[in-house]
Short mmCIF file of C-alpha atoms in Angstrom, two decimals:
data_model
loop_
_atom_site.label_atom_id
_atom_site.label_comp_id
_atom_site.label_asym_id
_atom_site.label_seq_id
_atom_site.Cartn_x
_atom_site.Cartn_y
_atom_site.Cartn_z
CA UNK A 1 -24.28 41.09 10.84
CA UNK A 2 -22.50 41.49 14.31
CA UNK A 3 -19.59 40.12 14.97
CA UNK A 4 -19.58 37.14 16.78
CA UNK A 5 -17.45 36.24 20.18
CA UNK A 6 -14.45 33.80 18.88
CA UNK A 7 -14.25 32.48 22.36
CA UNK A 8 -18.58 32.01 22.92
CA UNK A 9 -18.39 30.84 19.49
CA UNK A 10 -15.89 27.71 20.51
CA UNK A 11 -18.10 27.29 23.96
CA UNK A 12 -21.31 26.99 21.65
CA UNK A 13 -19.77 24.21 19.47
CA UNK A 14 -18.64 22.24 22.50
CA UNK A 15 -21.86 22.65 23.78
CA UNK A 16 -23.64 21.22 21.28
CA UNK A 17 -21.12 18.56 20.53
CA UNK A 18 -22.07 17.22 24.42
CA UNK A 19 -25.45 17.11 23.21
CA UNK A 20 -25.03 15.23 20.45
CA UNK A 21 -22.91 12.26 21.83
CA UNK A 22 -25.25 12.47 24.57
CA UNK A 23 -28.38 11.64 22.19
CA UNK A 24 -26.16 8.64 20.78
CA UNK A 25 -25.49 7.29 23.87
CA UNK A 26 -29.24 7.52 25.05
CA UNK A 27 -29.84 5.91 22.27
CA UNK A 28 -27.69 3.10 22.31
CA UNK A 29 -27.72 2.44 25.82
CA UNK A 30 -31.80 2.52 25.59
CA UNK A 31 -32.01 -0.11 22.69
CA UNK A 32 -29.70 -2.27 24.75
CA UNK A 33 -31.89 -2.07 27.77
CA UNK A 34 -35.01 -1.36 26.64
CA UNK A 35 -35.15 -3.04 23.29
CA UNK A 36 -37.98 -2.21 21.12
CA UNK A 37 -38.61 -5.08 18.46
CA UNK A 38 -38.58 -2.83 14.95
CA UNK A 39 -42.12 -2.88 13.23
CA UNK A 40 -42.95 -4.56 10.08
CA UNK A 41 -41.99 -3.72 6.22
CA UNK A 42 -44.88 -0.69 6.12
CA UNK A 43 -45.64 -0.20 9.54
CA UNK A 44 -45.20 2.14 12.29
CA UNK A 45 -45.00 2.36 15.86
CA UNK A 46 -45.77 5.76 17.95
CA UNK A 47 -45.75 3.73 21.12
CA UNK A 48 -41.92 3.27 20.72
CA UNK A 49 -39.95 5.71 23.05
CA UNK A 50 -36.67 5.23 21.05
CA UNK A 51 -38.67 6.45 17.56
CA UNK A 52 -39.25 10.10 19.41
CA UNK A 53 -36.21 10.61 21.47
CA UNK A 54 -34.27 9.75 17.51
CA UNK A 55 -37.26 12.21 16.30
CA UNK A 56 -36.11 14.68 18.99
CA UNK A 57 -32.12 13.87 18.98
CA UNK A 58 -32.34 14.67 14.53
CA UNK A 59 -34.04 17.59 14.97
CA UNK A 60 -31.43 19.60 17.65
CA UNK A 61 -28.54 17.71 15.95
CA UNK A 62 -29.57 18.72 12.23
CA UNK A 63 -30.87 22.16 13.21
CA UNK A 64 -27.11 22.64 14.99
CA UNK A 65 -24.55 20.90 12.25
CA UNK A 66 -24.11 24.29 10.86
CA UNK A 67 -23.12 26.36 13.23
CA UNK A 68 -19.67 25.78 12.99
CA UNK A 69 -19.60 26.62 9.35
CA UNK A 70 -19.88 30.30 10.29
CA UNK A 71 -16.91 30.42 12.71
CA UNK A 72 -15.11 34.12 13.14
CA UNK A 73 -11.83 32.47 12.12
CA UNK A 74 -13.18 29.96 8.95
CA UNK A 75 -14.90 33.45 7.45
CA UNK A 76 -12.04 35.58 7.93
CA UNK A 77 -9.73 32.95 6.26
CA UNK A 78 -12.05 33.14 3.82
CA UNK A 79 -11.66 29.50 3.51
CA UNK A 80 -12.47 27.91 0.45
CA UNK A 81 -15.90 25.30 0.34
CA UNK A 82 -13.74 22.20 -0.95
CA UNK A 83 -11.27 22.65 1.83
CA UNK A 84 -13.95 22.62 4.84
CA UNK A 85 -15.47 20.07 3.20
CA UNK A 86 -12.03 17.86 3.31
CA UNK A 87 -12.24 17.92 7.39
CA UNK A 88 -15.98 17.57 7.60
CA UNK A 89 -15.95 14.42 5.52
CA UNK A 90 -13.09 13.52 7.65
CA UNK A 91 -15.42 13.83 10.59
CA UNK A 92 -18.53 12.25 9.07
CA UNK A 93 -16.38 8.49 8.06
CA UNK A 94 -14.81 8.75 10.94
CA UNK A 95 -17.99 9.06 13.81
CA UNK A 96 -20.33 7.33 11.61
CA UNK A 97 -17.78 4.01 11.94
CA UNK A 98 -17.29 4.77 15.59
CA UNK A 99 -21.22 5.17 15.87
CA UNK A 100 -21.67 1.50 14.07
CA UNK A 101 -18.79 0.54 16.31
CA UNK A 102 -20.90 1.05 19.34
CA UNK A 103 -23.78 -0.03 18.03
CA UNK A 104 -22.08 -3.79 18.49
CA UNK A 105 -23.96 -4.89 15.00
CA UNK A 106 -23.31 -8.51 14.66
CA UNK A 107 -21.85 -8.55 10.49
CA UNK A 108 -19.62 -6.49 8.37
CA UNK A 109 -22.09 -5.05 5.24
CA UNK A 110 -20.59 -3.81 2.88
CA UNK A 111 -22.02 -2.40 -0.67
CA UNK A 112 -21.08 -0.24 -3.70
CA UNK A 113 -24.28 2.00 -3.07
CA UNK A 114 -21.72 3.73 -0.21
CA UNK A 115 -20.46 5.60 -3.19
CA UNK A 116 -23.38 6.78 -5.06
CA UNK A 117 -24.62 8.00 -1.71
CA UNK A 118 -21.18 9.59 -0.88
CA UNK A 119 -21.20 11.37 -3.85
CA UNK A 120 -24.17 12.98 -3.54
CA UNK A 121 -23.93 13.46 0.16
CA UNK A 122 -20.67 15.36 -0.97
CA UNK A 123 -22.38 17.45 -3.23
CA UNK A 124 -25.20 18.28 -1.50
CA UNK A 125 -22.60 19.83 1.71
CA UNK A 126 -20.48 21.83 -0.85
CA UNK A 127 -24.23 23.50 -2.14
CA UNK A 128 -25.24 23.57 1.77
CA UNK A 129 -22.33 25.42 2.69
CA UNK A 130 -21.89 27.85 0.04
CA UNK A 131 -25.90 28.82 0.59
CA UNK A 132 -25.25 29.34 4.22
CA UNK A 133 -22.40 31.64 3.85
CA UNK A 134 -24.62 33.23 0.97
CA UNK A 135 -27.92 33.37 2.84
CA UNK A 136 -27.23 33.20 6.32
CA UNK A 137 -27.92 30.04 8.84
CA UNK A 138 -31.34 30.59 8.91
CA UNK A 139 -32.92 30.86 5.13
CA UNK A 140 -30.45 28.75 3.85
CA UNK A 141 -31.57 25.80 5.55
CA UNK A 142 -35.43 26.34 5.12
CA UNK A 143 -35.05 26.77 1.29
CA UNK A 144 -33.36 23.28 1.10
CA UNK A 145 -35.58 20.94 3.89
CA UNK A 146 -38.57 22.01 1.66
CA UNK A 147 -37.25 21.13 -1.44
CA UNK A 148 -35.72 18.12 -0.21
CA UNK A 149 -39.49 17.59 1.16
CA UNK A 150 -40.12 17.95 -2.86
CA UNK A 151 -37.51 15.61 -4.32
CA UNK A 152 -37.80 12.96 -1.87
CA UNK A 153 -41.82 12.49 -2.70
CA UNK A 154 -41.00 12.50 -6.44
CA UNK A 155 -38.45 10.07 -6.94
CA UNK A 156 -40.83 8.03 -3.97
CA UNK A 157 -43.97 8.22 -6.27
CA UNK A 158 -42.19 8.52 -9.91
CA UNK A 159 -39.28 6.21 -10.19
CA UNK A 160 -39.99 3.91 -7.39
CA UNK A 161 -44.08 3.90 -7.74
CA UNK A 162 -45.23 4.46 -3.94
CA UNK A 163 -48.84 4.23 -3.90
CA UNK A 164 -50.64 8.47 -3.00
CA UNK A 165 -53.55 7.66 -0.96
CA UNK A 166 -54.56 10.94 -2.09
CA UNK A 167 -53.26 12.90 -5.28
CA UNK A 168 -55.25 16.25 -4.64
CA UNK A 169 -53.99 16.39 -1.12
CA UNK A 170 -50.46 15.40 -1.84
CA UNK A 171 -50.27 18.04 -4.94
CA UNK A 172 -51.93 20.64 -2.27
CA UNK A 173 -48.80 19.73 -0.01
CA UNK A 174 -46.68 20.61 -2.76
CA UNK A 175 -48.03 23.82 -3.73
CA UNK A 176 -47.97 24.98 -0.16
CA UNK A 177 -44.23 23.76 0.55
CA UNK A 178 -42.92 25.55 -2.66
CA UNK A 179 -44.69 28.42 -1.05
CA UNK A 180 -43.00 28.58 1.71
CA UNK A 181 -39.88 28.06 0.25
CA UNK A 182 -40.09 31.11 -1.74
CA UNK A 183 -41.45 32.50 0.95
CA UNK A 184 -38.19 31.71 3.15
CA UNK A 185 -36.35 33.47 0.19
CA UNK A 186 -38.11 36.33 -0.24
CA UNK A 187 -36.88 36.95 3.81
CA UNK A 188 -33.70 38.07 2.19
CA UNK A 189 -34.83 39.83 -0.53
CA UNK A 190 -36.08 43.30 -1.18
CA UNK A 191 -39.30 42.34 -0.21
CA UNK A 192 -39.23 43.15 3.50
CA UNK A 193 -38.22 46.67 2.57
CA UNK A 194 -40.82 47.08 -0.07
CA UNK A 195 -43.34 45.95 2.51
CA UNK A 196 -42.38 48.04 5.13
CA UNK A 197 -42.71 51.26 3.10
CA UNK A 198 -46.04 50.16 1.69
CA UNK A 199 -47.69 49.20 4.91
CA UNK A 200 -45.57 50.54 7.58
CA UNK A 201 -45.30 54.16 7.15
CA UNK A 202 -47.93 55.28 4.86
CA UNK A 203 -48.97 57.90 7.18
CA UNK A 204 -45.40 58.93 8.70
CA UNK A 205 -44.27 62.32 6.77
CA UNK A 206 -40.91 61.93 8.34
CA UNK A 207 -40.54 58.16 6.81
CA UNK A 208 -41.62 59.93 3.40
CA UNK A 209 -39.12 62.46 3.46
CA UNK A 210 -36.42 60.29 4.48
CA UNK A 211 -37.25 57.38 1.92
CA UNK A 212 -34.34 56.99 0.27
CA UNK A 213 -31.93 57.28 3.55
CA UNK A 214 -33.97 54.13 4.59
CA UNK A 215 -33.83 52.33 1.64
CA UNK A 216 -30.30 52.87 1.25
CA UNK A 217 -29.85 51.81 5.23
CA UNK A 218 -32.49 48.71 4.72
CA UNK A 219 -30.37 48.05 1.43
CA UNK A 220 -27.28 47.09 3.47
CA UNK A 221 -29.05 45.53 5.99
CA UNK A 222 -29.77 43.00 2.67
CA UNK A 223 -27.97 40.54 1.12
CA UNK A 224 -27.37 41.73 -2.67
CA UNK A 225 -28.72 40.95 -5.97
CA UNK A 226 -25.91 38.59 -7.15
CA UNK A 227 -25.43 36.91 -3.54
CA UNK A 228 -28.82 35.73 -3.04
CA UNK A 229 -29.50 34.99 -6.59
CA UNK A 230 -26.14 32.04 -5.73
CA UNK A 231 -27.18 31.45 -2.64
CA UNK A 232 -30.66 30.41 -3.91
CA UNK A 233 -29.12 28.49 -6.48
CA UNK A 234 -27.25 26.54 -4.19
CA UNK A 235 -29.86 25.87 -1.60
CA UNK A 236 -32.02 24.45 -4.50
CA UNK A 237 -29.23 22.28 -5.20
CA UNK A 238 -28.67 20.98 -1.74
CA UNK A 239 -32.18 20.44 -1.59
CA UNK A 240 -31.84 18.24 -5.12
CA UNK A 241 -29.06 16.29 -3.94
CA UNK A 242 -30.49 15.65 -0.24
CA UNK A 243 -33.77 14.69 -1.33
CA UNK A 244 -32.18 12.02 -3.74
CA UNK A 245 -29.75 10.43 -0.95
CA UNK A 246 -32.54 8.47 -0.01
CA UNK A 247 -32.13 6.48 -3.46
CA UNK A 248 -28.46 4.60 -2.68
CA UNK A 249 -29.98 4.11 0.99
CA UNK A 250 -33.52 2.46 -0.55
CA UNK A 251 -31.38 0.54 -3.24
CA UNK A 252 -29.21 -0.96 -0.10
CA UNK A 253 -32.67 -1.89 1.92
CA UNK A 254 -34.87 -3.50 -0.98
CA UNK A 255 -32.42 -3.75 -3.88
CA UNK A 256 -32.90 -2.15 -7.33
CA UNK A 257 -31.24 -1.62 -10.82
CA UNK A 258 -29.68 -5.31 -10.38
CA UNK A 259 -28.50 -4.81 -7.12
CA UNK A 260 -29.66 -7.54 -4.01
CA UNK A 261 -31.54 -6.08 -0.80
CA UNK A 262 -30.17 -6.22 2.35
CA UNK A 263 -30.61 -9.31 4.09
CA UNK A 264 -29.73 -8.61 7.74
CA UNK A 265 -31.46 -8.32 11.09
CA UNK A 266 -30.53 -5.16 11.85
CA UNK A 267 -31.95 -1.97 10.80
CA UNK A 268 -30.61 -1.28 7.02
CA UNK A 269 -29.64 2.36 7.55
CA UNK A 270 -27.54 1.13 10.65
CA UNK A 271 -26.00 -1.74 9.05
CA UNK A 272 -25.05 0.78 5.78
CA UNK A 273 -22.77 3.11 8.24
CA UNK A 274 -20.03 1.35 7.39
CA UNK A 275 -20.92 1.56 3.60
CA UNK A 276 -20.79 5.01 3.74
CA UNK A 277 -18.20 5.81 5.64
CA UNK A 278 -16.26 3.77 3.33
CA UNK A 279 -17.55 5.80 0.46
CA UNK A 280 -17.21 9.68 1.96
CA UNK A 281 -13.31 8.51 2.77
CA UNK A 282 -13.15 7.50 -0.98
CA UNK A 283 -15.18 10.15 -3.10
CA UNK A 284 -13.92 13.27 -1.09
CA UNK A 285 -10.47 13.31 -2.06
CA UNK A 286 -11.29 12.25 -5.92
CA UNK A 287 -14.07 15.11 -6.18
CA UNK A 288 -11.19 17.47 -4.11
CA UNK A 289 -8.77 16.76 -6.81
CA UNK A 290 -11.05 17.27 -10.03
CA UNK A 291 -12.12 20.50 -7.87
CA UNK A 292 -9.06 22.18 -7.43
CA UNK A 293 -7.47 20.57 -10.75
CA UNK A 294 -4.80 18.68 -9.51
CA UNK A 295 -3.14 21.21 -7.50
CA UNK A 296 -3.11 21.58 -3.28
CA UNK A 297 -4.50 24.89 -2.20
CA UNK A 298 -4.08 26.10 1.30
CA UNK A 299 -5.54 23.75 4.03
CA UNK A 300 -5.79 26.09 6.75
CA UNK A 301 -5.09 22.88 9.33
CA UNK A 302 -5.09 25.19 12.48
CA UNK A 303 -7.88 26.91 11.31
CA UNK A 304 -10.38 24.73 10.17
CA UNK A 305 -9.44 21.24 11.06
CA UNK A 306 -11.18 20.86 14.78
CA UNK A 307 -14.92 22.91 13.37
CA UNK A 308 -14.77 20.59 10.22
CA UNK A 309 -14.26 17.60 12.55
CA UNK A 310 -16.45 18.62 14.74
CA UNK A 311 -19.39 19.74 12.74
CA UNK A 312 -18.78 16.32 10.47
CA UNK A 313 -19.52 15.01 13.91
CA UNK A 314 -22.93 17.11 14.39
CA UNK A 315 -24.59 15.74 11.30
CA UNK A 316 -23.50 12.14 11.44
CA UNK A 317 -25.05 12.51 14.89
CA UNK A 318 -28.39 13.98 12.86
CA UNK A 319 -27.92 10.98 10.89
CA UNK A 320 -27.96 8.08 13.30
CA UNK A 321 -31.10 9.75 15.27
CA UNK A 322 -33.21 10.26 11.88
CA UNK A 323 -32.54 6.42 11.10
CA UNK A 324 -35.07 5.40 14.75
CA UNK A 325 -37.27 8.28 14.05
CA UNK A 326 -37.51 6.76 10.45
CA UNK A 327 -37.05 3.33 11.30
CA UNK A 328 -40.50 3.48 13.86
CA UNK A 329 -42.83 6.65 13.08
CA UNK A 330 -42.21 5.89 9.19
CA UNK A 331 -41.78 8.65 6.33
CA UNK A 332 -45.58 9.74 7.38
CA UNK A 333 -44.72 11.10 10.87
CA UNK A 334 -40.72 10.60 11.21
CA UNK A 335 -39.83 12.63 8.12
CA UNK A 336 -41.38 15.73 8.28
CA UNK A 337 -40.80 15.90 11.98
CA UNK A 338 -36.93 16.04 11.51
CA UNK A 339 -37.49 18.95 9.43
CA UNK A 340 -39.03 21.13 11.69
CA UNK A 341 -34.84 21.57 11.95
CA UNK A 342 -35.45 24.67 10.44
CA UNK A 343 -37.06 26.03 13.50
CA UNK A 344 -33.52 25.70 15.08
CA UNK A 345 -31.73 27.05 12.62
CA UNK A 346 -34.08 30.00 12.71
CA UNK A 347 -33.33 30.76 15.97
CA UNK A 348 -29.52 30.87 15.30
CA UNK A 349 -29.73 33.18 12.43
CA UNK A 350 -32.04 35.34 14.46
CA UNK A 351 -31.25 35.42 17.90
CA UNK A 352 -27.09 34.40 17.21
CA UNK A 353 -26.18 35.22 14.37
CA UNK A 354 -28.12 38.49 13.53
CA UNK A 355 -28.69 37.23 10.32
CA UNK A 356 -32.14 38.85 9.82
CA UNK A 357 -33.19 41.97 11.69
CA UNK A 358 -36.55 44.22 11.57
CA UNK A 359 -40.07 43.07 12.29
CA UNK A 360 -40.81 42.73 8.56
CA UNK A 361 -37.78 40.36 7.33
CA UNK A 362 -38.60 38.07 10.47
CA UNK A 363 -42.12 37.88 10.00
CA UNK A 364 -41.85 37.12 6.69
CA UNK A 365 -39.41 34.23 7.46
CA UNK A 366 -41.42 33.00 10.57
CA UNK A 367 -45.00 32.72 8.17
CA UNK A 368 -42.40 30.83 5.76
CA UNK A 369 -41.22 28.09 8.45
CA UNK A 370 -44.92 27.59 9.37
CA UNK A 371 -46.16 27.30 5.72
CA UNK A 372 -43.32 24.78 4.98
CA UNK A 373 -43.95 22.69 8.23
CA UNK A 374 -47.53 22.70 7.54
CA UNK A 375 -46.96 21.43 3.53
CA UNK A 376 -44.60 18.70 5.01
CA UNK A 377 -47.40 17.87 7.34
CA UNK A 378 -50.09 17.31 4.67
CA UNK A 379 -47.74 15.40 2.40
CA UNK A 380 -46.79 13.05 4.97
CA UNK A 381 -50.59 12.97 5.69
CA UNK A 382 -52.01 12.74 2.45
CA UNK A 383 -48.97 10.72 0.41
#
């Protein structure tokens, strides 16, 4: 992968940080203004402008949060998952509060799901990260919104009985999601190079002669056996834990395992910010200490403190938009809209990042965004 600019990289990241607070403030400012009343327990409302500009605003800020991850400085540091993840959490408790802050929400909420959801949250961005540096921005990222696609509708239809208005179509939705997501994986595999010399050059006697100098160039242009064999693990993972966060967060709405629902006039994901920001301050420095076994490794303050703010910053951004594109297009629509994110972090690992080169690796990755888009499509459709 080519080196990339120190100085564009810091430009990019302000960039997108403008972006971001500028989709909160639209945001805020337009349910002051323009206050749309939110729809009933069930319901949804596509005529509500707010619901698609949070639709739009989750997608750029979710398909960005990452960026930062992959800094020149943070990789040469070789700076250690637990340790990023110390600033980032940082950066999530600390703009989530300012973002409830703003929001001017009339009562204080507090409740002990913060931490289940912290935990997991905190889990699921240790996996995230370690997948990205293993699989690059772009495959990392699809291989985890589909499964989280996957987890999410099972613990919706097995532990918490949501009706399927249609089981065939739903299972269909399924199959073709975990398609794609191997699909996205197979990207960085061997599979691109296998292709090629199957389909691409059967007729070119130079390719023939010079197989093995182009398998052996393709082979470094591929991320090895034991690298994407952990990096798949761990976007599985983040895919587990992120498609179970919405557990704590539907325990806080409606209440369950003895616990009472929220009571409040306010939309329950907005009124729960301070919940978990409460919670990531809390769990990060007790899973940080079991982590690195009681001991203080090297922070790397100048090095990693402003991207780890920062990029905690991006996805508590994502966070706050999802919760109105949620809130009035519903799991149906709302959902798998905000993970068409993996179109945007596609283009960063392509076009950027030079994660994935050749006509065969990227076409295989492209038909694997569209195949998981489309299975989100027909489970929202269909479940």
């Amino acid at each position: 992968m080519p080196a990339v600019s120190s100085t564009r990289h810091n430009l990019v990241g302000a960039a997108i940080m403008i972006m971001d607070i500028g989709f909160v403030i639209t945001l805020l400012l337009f349910n002051q203004f323009d206050h749309t009343a939110s729809p009933p327990s069930g319901k949804i409302d596509t005529g509500a402008t707010i619901g698609w500009l949070g639709c739009i605003g989750a997608i750029l800020a979710f398909g960005c949060y990452g960026v930062l991850i992959k800094t020149p400085a943070i990789e040469d540091a070789k700076v250690d998952t637990m340790v990023f993840q110390c600033y980032y959490s940082a950066g999530v408790a600390i703009f989530s509060l300012l973002i409830w802050i703003a929001s001017d929400v009339q009562n204080f909420t507090f409740s002990y799901w913060g931490f289940v959801f912290a935990f997991l949250w905190v889990i699921c961005s240790l996996t995230a990260y370690n997948a990205i540096r293993a699989l690059g921005y772009a495959v990392g990222p699809s291989i985890w919104a589909g499964f989280t696609i996957v987890v999410s509708f099972v613990w919706g239809t097995v532990a918490f009985s949501d009706p399927v208005n249609n089981v065939p179509g739903a299972v269909c939705g399924l199959i073709v999601l975990i398609s794609g997501i191997c699909l996205a994986a197979a990207s960085q595999s061997s599979l691109p190079t296998k292709l090629k010399a199957r389909f691409g050059s059967e007729l070119n006697e130079e390719f023939i002669h010079k197989k093995s100098e182009a398998n052996e160039a393709n082979a470094d242009q591929q991320v090895g056996v034991g690298r994407f064999l952990f990096g798949t693990c761990m976007a599985l993972l983040t895919g587990l834990a992120n498609g179970s966060l919405m557990v704590p967060l539907r325990c806080f709405e409606h209440g369950c395992f003895g616990s009472e629902p929220f009571k409040g006039s306010e939309i329950a994901s907005l009124a729960f910010l301070p919940s978990l920001s409460i919670g990531v301050a809390a769990v990060t420095p007790v899973i940080f200490l079991f982590y690195f076994r009681f001991t203080i490794p090297e922070m790397h303050l100048k090095v990693v403190l402003l991207p780890g703010l920062i990029s905690g910053c991006y996805w508590a951004t994502g966070n706050f938009c999802s919760m109105w594109a949620t809130q009035f297009l519903g799991q149906t629509i709302g959902f798998p809209l905000t993970q068409t994110c993996i179109v945007i972090n596609g283009f960063w690992g392509i076009l950027y990042f030079k994660e994935i080169t050749g006509t065969y690796p990227i076409g295989i990755f492209v038909a694997a965004v569209v195949v998981i888009i489309s299975g989100a499509i027909m489970i929202g459709n269909f479940a």
